[in-house]
Every structure is written in C-alpha cells, then in structure tokens.
C-alpha cells in the first residue's frame, strides 16, 4: 500500500497524514502540498494538484495505490475569490479522478462538506437525501465534486469514497479559512487569556465534529469493505451541534473570566444557509459510524492539549 495525501499541510491533512503513518508505516505515506511542511518527517513531495502532469509523475514514481485528496480552498476564503476557488477545487479533483483511472488507483477519498446544503434543506436533522442548493462557491464545488465522484464510480468503476464533514475542531493547527473556524480560534484565545470577537451570532447553531472523530471516520470509511459503501456521492457525518454561546459556556467552566463579543460579518450569512444538525443514519448503518465526543468532552480535550503547547 502506498498512500498519497494532497493538501497534507491543512487542518485535516496534518492530522490525517500522521494517523496514516502510524497505521500503515512512515514509508507507506507520501505527503504533498503546494508548499513545504516545516519539520515534516517522512516522504514529502511538492505538488500543485491542479497540475495533472506533476500529479501523474508522483503517483507513478511512488506506485501510489490510494489517494486522499484534501487540497481545496475553504468556504470563507473561497468567497474572497470565487473563480479561483472553483478552478482550484474542481481542477484538482478532476486531475485526481482521471489520474486514478489512468494509473489504476485502488481507492480515492474525497472530502465533501455540509456546505453542499443551502436554504431549501431542513435546518434540523438534515437527511442524506435533502435537496442541495449551496450558496457559496465552496459548497457549489463540493456538490459538483460529489456527482463527479459518483460518475467516475459508475462509468469507470473507480472506488471513490466521501463524507460530508461538519466543522472540524482540532488543536493541531490554526484556523484555515472556514466558516466554522471560530470554534477553533475561541479555544486559543481562552487559554491565552484574551477576549474573543466572534463573527457569528451567539445563537448560530452549526454541526461540528472533534478532529479525532473526523479522522477516525475517514479511516473507517476507507477500510470498510467495498460492498458496504452504498452512497457514492458523499455520506452525511454528524458529531455534535452547538452555538457560540454554548461553546463559550463550556469554556467558562475552565476560564471563568473569559469574555466574548459578537460582531457578525459575511460569514453569518454563510452559516445561515447551512443545517443546524445533521442526520447521518446511512453512515451508521452502512459502515457502523458513531461519534465519541460531545461538546464537554471536546472542550476538555482541546483545552488540555492546547495547555500542553504553551
């Protein structure tokens, strides 16, 4: 097994690459990104995933058998340059899918997002087959990507697997330009005894997931027998839903003097178009998904781990 990870320097990629090396061995994983990852230990390749020739060269040179394609521009940053976001997100995915067919890759992982949902979808307990009408270019690119993933499975038999991540909360890296990233930054401000300015309303409820659950879900869907993967667009994935007010309350148990000010900006409009809670019954049924972390457990782990870094 030889695994290529694109976007390995991002919030999810950093932790996933480490987990893959721990599971399959350091020499089985090729990390790649558009810039060098400082201090990275293991096999690393500079790669712009929008360059098909470069991707092909790396896949062939390392005899890659699986690709985890994480390279993308996220929701909030994506709205600053919509055309670039569309080009990067879709061109890199097309390259991964086509190179995988040409090079006979065994499995591909493509991360989707709750951003594929829009105002038409029910806000509460949003189901797997709810209508997709995304209002951000990031969400549009992910919705399109889901259908291309399914197309390559149906047309070429390419084993593409995908999950729709909620907001991912982790201590291993700083926020990367997503609408849900306030739920990472808020912990950093708390342990540094700084006030926090939140760009969402205090009652803006969004689906979230702790990084350990997100990584475990990714490994579990990729390890599941092919016959168990019934959804070939992307599986809903639920962790825990909460508001800025609720996450603040959980932090106040650790830092009673912590102060939060709410000044909603354009990211509130994005949040308003997304679900408040997700129904992930197909993932639970097909490959036995179940989250381990609720809000209190997540806060305890985030604060404990960040304190160690001080």
Short mmCIF file of C-alpha atoms in Angstrom, two decimals:
data_model
loop_
_atom_site.label_atom_id
_atom_site.label_comp_id
_atom_site.label_asym_id
_atom_site.label_seq_id
_atom_site.Cartn_x
_atom_site.Cartn_y
_atom_site.Cartn_z
CA UNK A 1 0.00 0.00 0.00
CA UNK A 2 1.23 3.46 -0.97
CA UNK A 3 -0.95 6.40 0.05
CA UNK A 4 -0.72 9.91 -1.43
CA UNK A 5 -2.24 12.76 0.59
CA UNK A 6 -2.82 16.05 -1.22
CA UNK A 7 -3.22 19.16 0.93
CA UNK A 8 -1.31 17.42 3.70
CA UNK A 9 -0.41 20.72 5.37
CA UNK A 10 -4.00 21.74 6.09
CA UNK A 11 -6.01 21.35 9.30
CA UNK A 12 -7.34 17.92 8.39
CA UNK A 13 -4.35 16.85 6.31
CA UNK A 14 -1.85 17.42 9.11
CA UNK A 15 -3.60 15.05 11.48
CA UNK A 16 -4.74 12.53 8.88
CA UNK A 17 -1.21 12.16 7.48
CA UNK A 18 0.13 11.47 10.98
CA UNK A 19 -2.61 8.90 11.61
CA UNK A 20 -1.96 7.17 8.29
CA UNK A 21 1.77 6.93 9.05
CA UNK A 22 1.03 5.48 12.48
CA UNK A 23 -1.34 2.91 10.99
CA UNK A 24 0.46 1.88 7.82
CA UNK A 25 4.07 2.94 8.41
CA UNK A 26 6.02 6.07 7.55
CA UNK A 27 7.21 4.71 4.20
CA UNK A 28 3.66 3.92 3.07
CA UNK A 29 2.54 7.57 3.09
CA UNK A 30 3.53 10.33 0.67
CA UNK A 31 2.51 13.75 1.95
CA UNK A 32 2.15 16.53 -0.60
CA UNK A 33 1.23 20.20 -0.61
CA UNK A 34 1.82 23.34 -2.60
CA UNK A 35 4.40 24.49 -0.02
CA UNK A 36 6.87 22.57 2.13
CA UNK A 37 5.64 21.50 5.55
CA UNK A 38 8.14 22.69 8.17
CA UNK A 39 9.62 19.87 10.20
CA UNK A 40 7.76 17.13 8.36
CA UNK A 41 9.18 13.66 8.99
CA UNK A 42 8.60 11.22 6.17
CA UNK A 43 8.21 11.22 2.40
CA UNK A 44 7.14 14.62 1.08
CA UNK A 45 6.53 15.94 -2.44
CA UNK A 46 5.84 19.49 -3.51
CA UNK A 47 2.64 19.31 -5.55
CA UNK A 48 0.18 21.70 -7.11
CA UNK A 49 -2.77 19.33 -7.53
CA UNK A 50 -4.11 21.44 -10.41
CA UNK A 51 -1.08 20.27 -12.43
CA UNK A 52 -2.05 16.88 -13.88
CA UNK A 53 1.42 16.09 -15.20
CA UNK A 54 3.03 16.64 -11.79
CA UNK A 55 0.37 14.53 -10.09
CA UNK A 56 0.87 11.72 -12.61
CA UNK A 57 4.62 11.81 -12.11
CA UNK A 58 4.35 11.49 -8.32
CA UNK A 59 1.72 8.73 -8.50
CA UNK A 60 3.85 6.72 -10.94
CA UNK A 61 7.16 7.32 -9.13
CA UNK A 62 5.82 6.06 -5.81
CA UNK A 63 3.50 3.35 -7.18
CA UNK A 64 0.60 5.00 -5.33
CA UNK A 65 -2.39 2.73 -4.63
CA UNK A 66 -4.67 5.14 -2.71
CA UNK A 67 -5.19 8.91 -2.79
CA UNK A 68 -6.67 11.10 -0.05
CA UNK A 69 -7.44 14.31 -1.91
CA UNK A 70 -7.72 17.09 0.68
CA UNK A 71 -6.39 20.07 -1.30
CA UNK A 72 -9.07 22.79 -1.54
CA UNK A 73 -9.90 26.42 -0.80
CA UNK A 74 -12.39 26.56 2.08
CA UNK A 75 -15.72 28.39 2.45
CA UNK A 76 -14.88 31.81 3.91
CA UNK A 77 -11.65 32.23 1.94
CA UNK A 78 -13.44 30.95 -1.13
CA UNK A 79 -15.88 33.86 -1.14
CA UNK A 80 -12.98 36.29 -1.48
CA UNK A 81 -12.07 34.83 -4.88
CA UNK A 82 -14.90 32.66 -6.22
CA UNK A 83 -13.48 31.90 -9.66
CA UNK A 84 -10.10 30.85 -8.28
CA UNK A 85 -11.86 28.65 -5.70
CA UNK A 86 -13.92 26.91 -8.38
CA UNK A 87 -10.83 26.40 -10.56
CA UNK A 88 -8.67 25.03 -7.76
CA UNK A 89 -11.31 22.80 -6.17
CA UNK A 90 -12.65 21.25 -9.37
CA UNK A 91 -9.49 21.12 -11.48
CA UNK A 92 -7.58 19.36 -8.71
CA UNK A 93 -10.43 16.87 -8.25
CA UNK A 94 -10.67 16.15 -11.99
CA UNK A 95 -6.93 15.53 -12.05
CA UNK A 96 -7.12 13.11 -9.13
CA UNK A 97 -10.04 11.22 -10.65
CA UNK A 98 -8.54 10.98 -14.13
CA UNK A 99 -5.03 10.09 -12.94
CA UNK A 100 -6.58 7.46 -10.66
CA UNK A 101 -8.30 5.84 -13.64
CA UNK A 102 -5.20 6.05 -15.81
CA UNK A 103 -2.86 4.72 -13.11
CA UNK A 104 -5.32 2.11 -11.79
CA UNK A 105 -5.55 3.56 -8.28
CA UNK A 106 -7.46 1.24 -5.94
CA UNK A 107 -9.27 3.80 -3.75
CA UNK A 108 -9.78 7.57 -3.59
CA UNK A 109 -11.02 9.66 -0.67
CA UNK A 110 -12.73 12.96 -1.49
CA UNK A 111 -13.92 15.16 1.39
CA UNK A 112 -17.22 16.92 0.95
CA UNK A 113 -18.93 19.27 3.41
CA UNK A 114 -22.21 20.36 4.97
CA UNK A 115 -21.71 23.40 2.70
CA UNK A 116 -23.45 21.41 -0.07
CA UNK A 117 -26.73 22.23 1.68
CA UNK A 118 -28.49 25.55 1.28
CA UNK A 119 -31.65 27.39 2.35
CA UNK A 120 -34.02 24.74 0.96
CA UNK A 121 -32.71 21.91 3.13
CA UNK A 122 -34.36 21.41 6.55
CA UNK A 123 -32.29 23.13 9.24
CA UNK A 124 -32.82 20.39 11.83
CA UNK A 125 -31.84 16.74 11.34
CA UNK A 126 -30.88 17.32 7.71
CA UNK A 127 -31.06 13.98 5.98
CA UNK A 128 -28.73 12.35 3.49
CA UNK A 129 -31.00 12.97 0.51
CA UNK A 130 -32.05 16.54 1.35
CA UNK A 131 -32.04 18.97 -1.58
CA UNK A 132 -28.66 20.53 -2.39
CA UNK A 133 -28.73 24.24 -3.22
CA UNK A 134 -25.42 25.61 -1.90
CA UNK A 135 -24.96 29.38 -1.71
CA UNK A 136 -21.13 29.51 -1.54
CA UNK A 137 -18.68 28.67 -4.29
CA UNK A 138 -17.07 26.19 -1.87
CA UNK A 139 -20.41 24.43 -1.42
CA UNK A 140 -21.09 24.51 -5.16
CA UNK A 141 -17.69 22.96 -5.86
CA UNK A 142 -18.28 20.22 -3.28
CA UNK A 143 -21.78 19.42 -4.58
CA UNK A 144 -20.41 19.17 -8.12
CA UNK A 145 -17.49 17.11 -6.84
CA UNK A 146 -19.84 14.61 -5.22
CA UNK A 147 -21.57 13.97 -8.52
CA UNK A 148 -18.28 13.66 -10.38
CA UNK A 149 -17.10 11.14 -7.76
CA UNK A 150 -20.25 9.10 -8.34
CA UNK A 151 -19.86 9.43 -12.11
CA UNK A 152 -16.31 8.03 -12.02
CA UNK A 153 -17.54 5.13 -9.89
CA UNK A 154 -20.43 4.34 -12.24
CA UNK A 155 -18.55 4.98 -15.50
CA UNK A 156 -15.07 3.67 -14.70
CA UNK A 157 -15.53 1.60 -11.54
CA UNK A 158 -13.24 3.93 -9.57
CA UNK A 159 -13.72 3.29 -5.86
CA UNK A 160 -14.25 6.88 -4.66
CA UNK A 161 -15.44 7.31 -1.07
CA UNK A 162 -16.57 10.54 0.57
CA UNK A 163 -18.02 12.06 3.72
CA UNK A 164 -19.63 15.45 4.28
CA UNK A 165 -17.64 16.93 7.12
CA UNK A 166 -19.25 19.32 9.57
CA UNK A 167 -16.98 21.98 11.06
CA UNK A 168 -13.80 20.26 12.27
CA UNK A 169 -12.43 21.35 15.66
CA UNK A 170 -8.83 20.43 16.45
CA UNK A 171 -5.82 21.67 18.40
CA UNK A 172 -3.09 20.60 15.97
CA UNK A 173 -3.25 23.61 13.66
CA UNK A 174 -4.61 27.13 13.42
CA UNK A 175 -7.86 28.03 11.59
CA UNK A 176 -7.67 27.70 7.81
CA UNK A 177 -10.37 29.96 6.40
CA UNK A 178 -13.58 28.06 7.10
CA UNK A 179 -16.84 29.50 8.41
CA UNK A 180 -16.81 27.13 11.41
CA UNK A 181 -13.22 28.01 12.34
CA UNK A 182 -14.38 30.28 15.16
CA UNK A 183 -14.78 27.07 17.17
CA UNK A 184 -11.02 26.51 16.92
CA UNK A 185 -9.87 30.10 17.44
CA UNK A 186 -12.05 30.56 20.52
CA UNK A 187 -10.04 27.97 22.48
CA UNK A 188 -6.73 29.61 21.55
CA UNK A 189 -8.00 32.96 22.81
CA UNK A 190 -9.26 31.42 26.06
CA UNK A 191 -6.01 29.74 27.05
CA UNK A 192 -4.07 32.90 26.15
CA UNK A 193 -6.37 34.94 28.43
CA UNK A 194 -7.51 37.09 25.51
CA UNK A 195 -11.02 38.33 24.75
CA UNK A 196 -12.63 36.73 21.70
CA UNK A 197 -14.53 38.53 18.94
CA UNK A 198 -16.95 36.10 17.33
CA UNK A 199 -18.00 36.70 13.71
CA UNK A 200 -21.21 34.67 14.19
CA UNK A 201 -24.28 35.41 16.32
CA UNK A 202 -24.37 33.79 19.74
CA UNK A 203 -27.32 31.61 18.66
CA UNK A 204 -25.83 30.42 15.33
CA UNK A 205 -26.08 26.65 15.71
CA UNK A 206 -23.89 24.60 13.37
CA UNK A 207 -22.87 20.93 13.09
CA UNK A 208 -19.33 20.31 14.33
CA UNK A 209 -17.03 17.36 14.91
CA UNK A 210 -13.92 16.89 17.02
CA UNK A 211 -10.79 16.16 15.00
CA UNK A 212 -10.27 12.68 16.49
CA UNK A 213 -13.76 11.64 15.43
CA UNK A 214 -13.27 13.16 11.96
CA UNK A 215 -10.02 11.26 11.39
CA UNK A 216 -11.47 8.00 12.70
CA UNK A 217 -14.47 8.36 10.39
CA UNK A 218 -12.14 8.90 7.43
CA UNK A 219 -10.12 5.79 8.20
CA UNK A 220 -13.23 3.72 8.88
CA UNK A 221 -14.95 4.53 5.60
CA UNK A 222 -11.77 3.80 3.66
CA UNK A 223 -11.25 0.48 5.47
CA UNK A 224 -14.86 -0.68 5.06
CA UNK A 225 -15.50 -3.47 2.54
CA UNK A 226 -16.45 -2.08 -0.87
CA UNK A 227 -19.82 -3.83 -0.67
CA UNK A 228 -20.78 -1.76 2.39
CA UNK A 229 -20.36 1.60 0.65
CA UNK A 230 -23.88 2.25 -0.64
CA UNK A 231 -23.65 6.06 -1.07
CA UNK A 232 -21.36 7.09 -3.89
CA UNK A 233 -21.91 10.85 -3.71
CA UNK A 234 -21.00 11.56 -0.07
CA UNK A 235 -22.12 10.37 3.36
CA UNK A 236 -23.55 12.76 5.93
CA UNK A 237 -21.41 12.76 9.08
CA UNK A 238 -22.58 14.09 12.43
CA UNK A 239 -20.62 14.87 15.56
CA UNK A 240 -22.14 17.48 17.85
CA UNK A 241 -24.12 20.67 17.11
CA UNK A 242 -23.70 23.80 19.23
CA UNK A 243 -23.88 27.60 19.19
CA UNK A 244 -21.13 30.11 20.03
CA UNK A 245 -23.00 30.78 23.28
CA UNK A 246 -22.90 27.08 24.19
CA UNK A 247 -19.22 26.61 23.41
CA UNK A 248 -18.48 29.74 25.42
CA UNK A 249 -20.39 28.31 28.38
CA UNK A 250 -18.31 25.13 28.23
CA UNK A 251 -15.08 27.17 28.19
CA UNK A 252 -16.22 29.35 31.11
CA UNK A 253 -16.11 26.26 33.31
CA UNK A 254 -12.34 26.29 32.77
CA UNK A 255 -11.77 30.03 32.35
CA UNK A 256 -14.45 31.92 34.33
CA UNK A 257 -13.15 35.35 33.25
CA UNK A 258 -13.23 34.60 29.52
CA UNK A 259 -15.04 37.30 27.54
CA UNK A 260 -16.70 37.02 24.11
CA UNK A 261 -18.01 39.86 21.93
CA UNK A 262 -20.31 39.14 18.98
CA UNK A 263 -19.84 41.10 15.76
CA UNK A 264 -21.40 39.05 12.94
CA UNK A 265 -19.92 39.57 9.45
CA UNK A 266 -20.39 37.98 6.00
CA UNK A 267 -19.70 34.54 7.49
CA UNK A 268 -23.00 34.73 9.36
CA UNK A 269 -24.81 34.71 6.02
CA UNK A 270 -22.93 31.55 5.09
CA UNK A 271 -23.81 29.94 8.42
CA UNK A 272 -27.48 30.87 7.97
CA UNK A 273 -27.61 28.79 4.79
CA UNK A 274 -26.27 25.64 6.47
CA UNK A 275 -28.02 23.00 8.61
CA UNK A 276 -28.05 23.24 12.40
CA UNK A 277 -27.94 19.46 12.85
CA UNK A 278 -27.22 16.50 10.58
CA UNK A 279 -28.85 13.10 10.21
CA UNK A 280 -26.16 10.50 9.46
CA UNK A 281 -28.16 7.28 9.68
CA UNK A 282 -26.80 5.85 6.38
CA UNK A 283 -23.20 6.13 7.65
CA UNK A 284 -24.18 4.48 10.93
CA UNK A 285 -25.97 1.67 9.09
CA UNK A 286 -23.53 1.05 6.22
CA UNK A 287 -20.15 1.25 7.97
CA UNK A 288 -21.03 1.49 11.67
CA UNK A 289 -20.14 5.15 12.20
CA UNK A 290 -20.62 6.63 15.68
CA UNK A 291 -19.03 9.76 17.23
CA UNK A 292 -17.25 9.61 20.58
CA UNK A 293 -17.03 13.30 21.54
CA UNK A 294 -19.77 15.61 22.79
CA UNK A 295 -19.21 19.32 23.50
CA UNK A 296 -17.93 18.89 27.06
CA UNK A 297 -15.51 16.11 26.07
CA UNK A 298 -14.27 18.20 23.14
CA UNK A 299 -13.69 21.27 25.31
CA UNK A 300 -11.78 19.23 27.89
CA UNK A 301 -9.55 17.71 25.22
CA UNK A 302 -8.98 20.99 23.36
CA UNK A 303 -8.01 22.92 26.49
CA UNK A 304 -5.85 20.10 27.86
CA UNK A 305 -3.94 19.71 24.60
CA UNK A 306 -3.51 23.45 23.99
CA UNK A 307 -2.25 23.96 27.54
CA UNK A 308 0.47 21.39 26.81
CA UNK A 309 1.61 23.50 23.87
CA UNK A 310 2.03 26.64 25.98
#
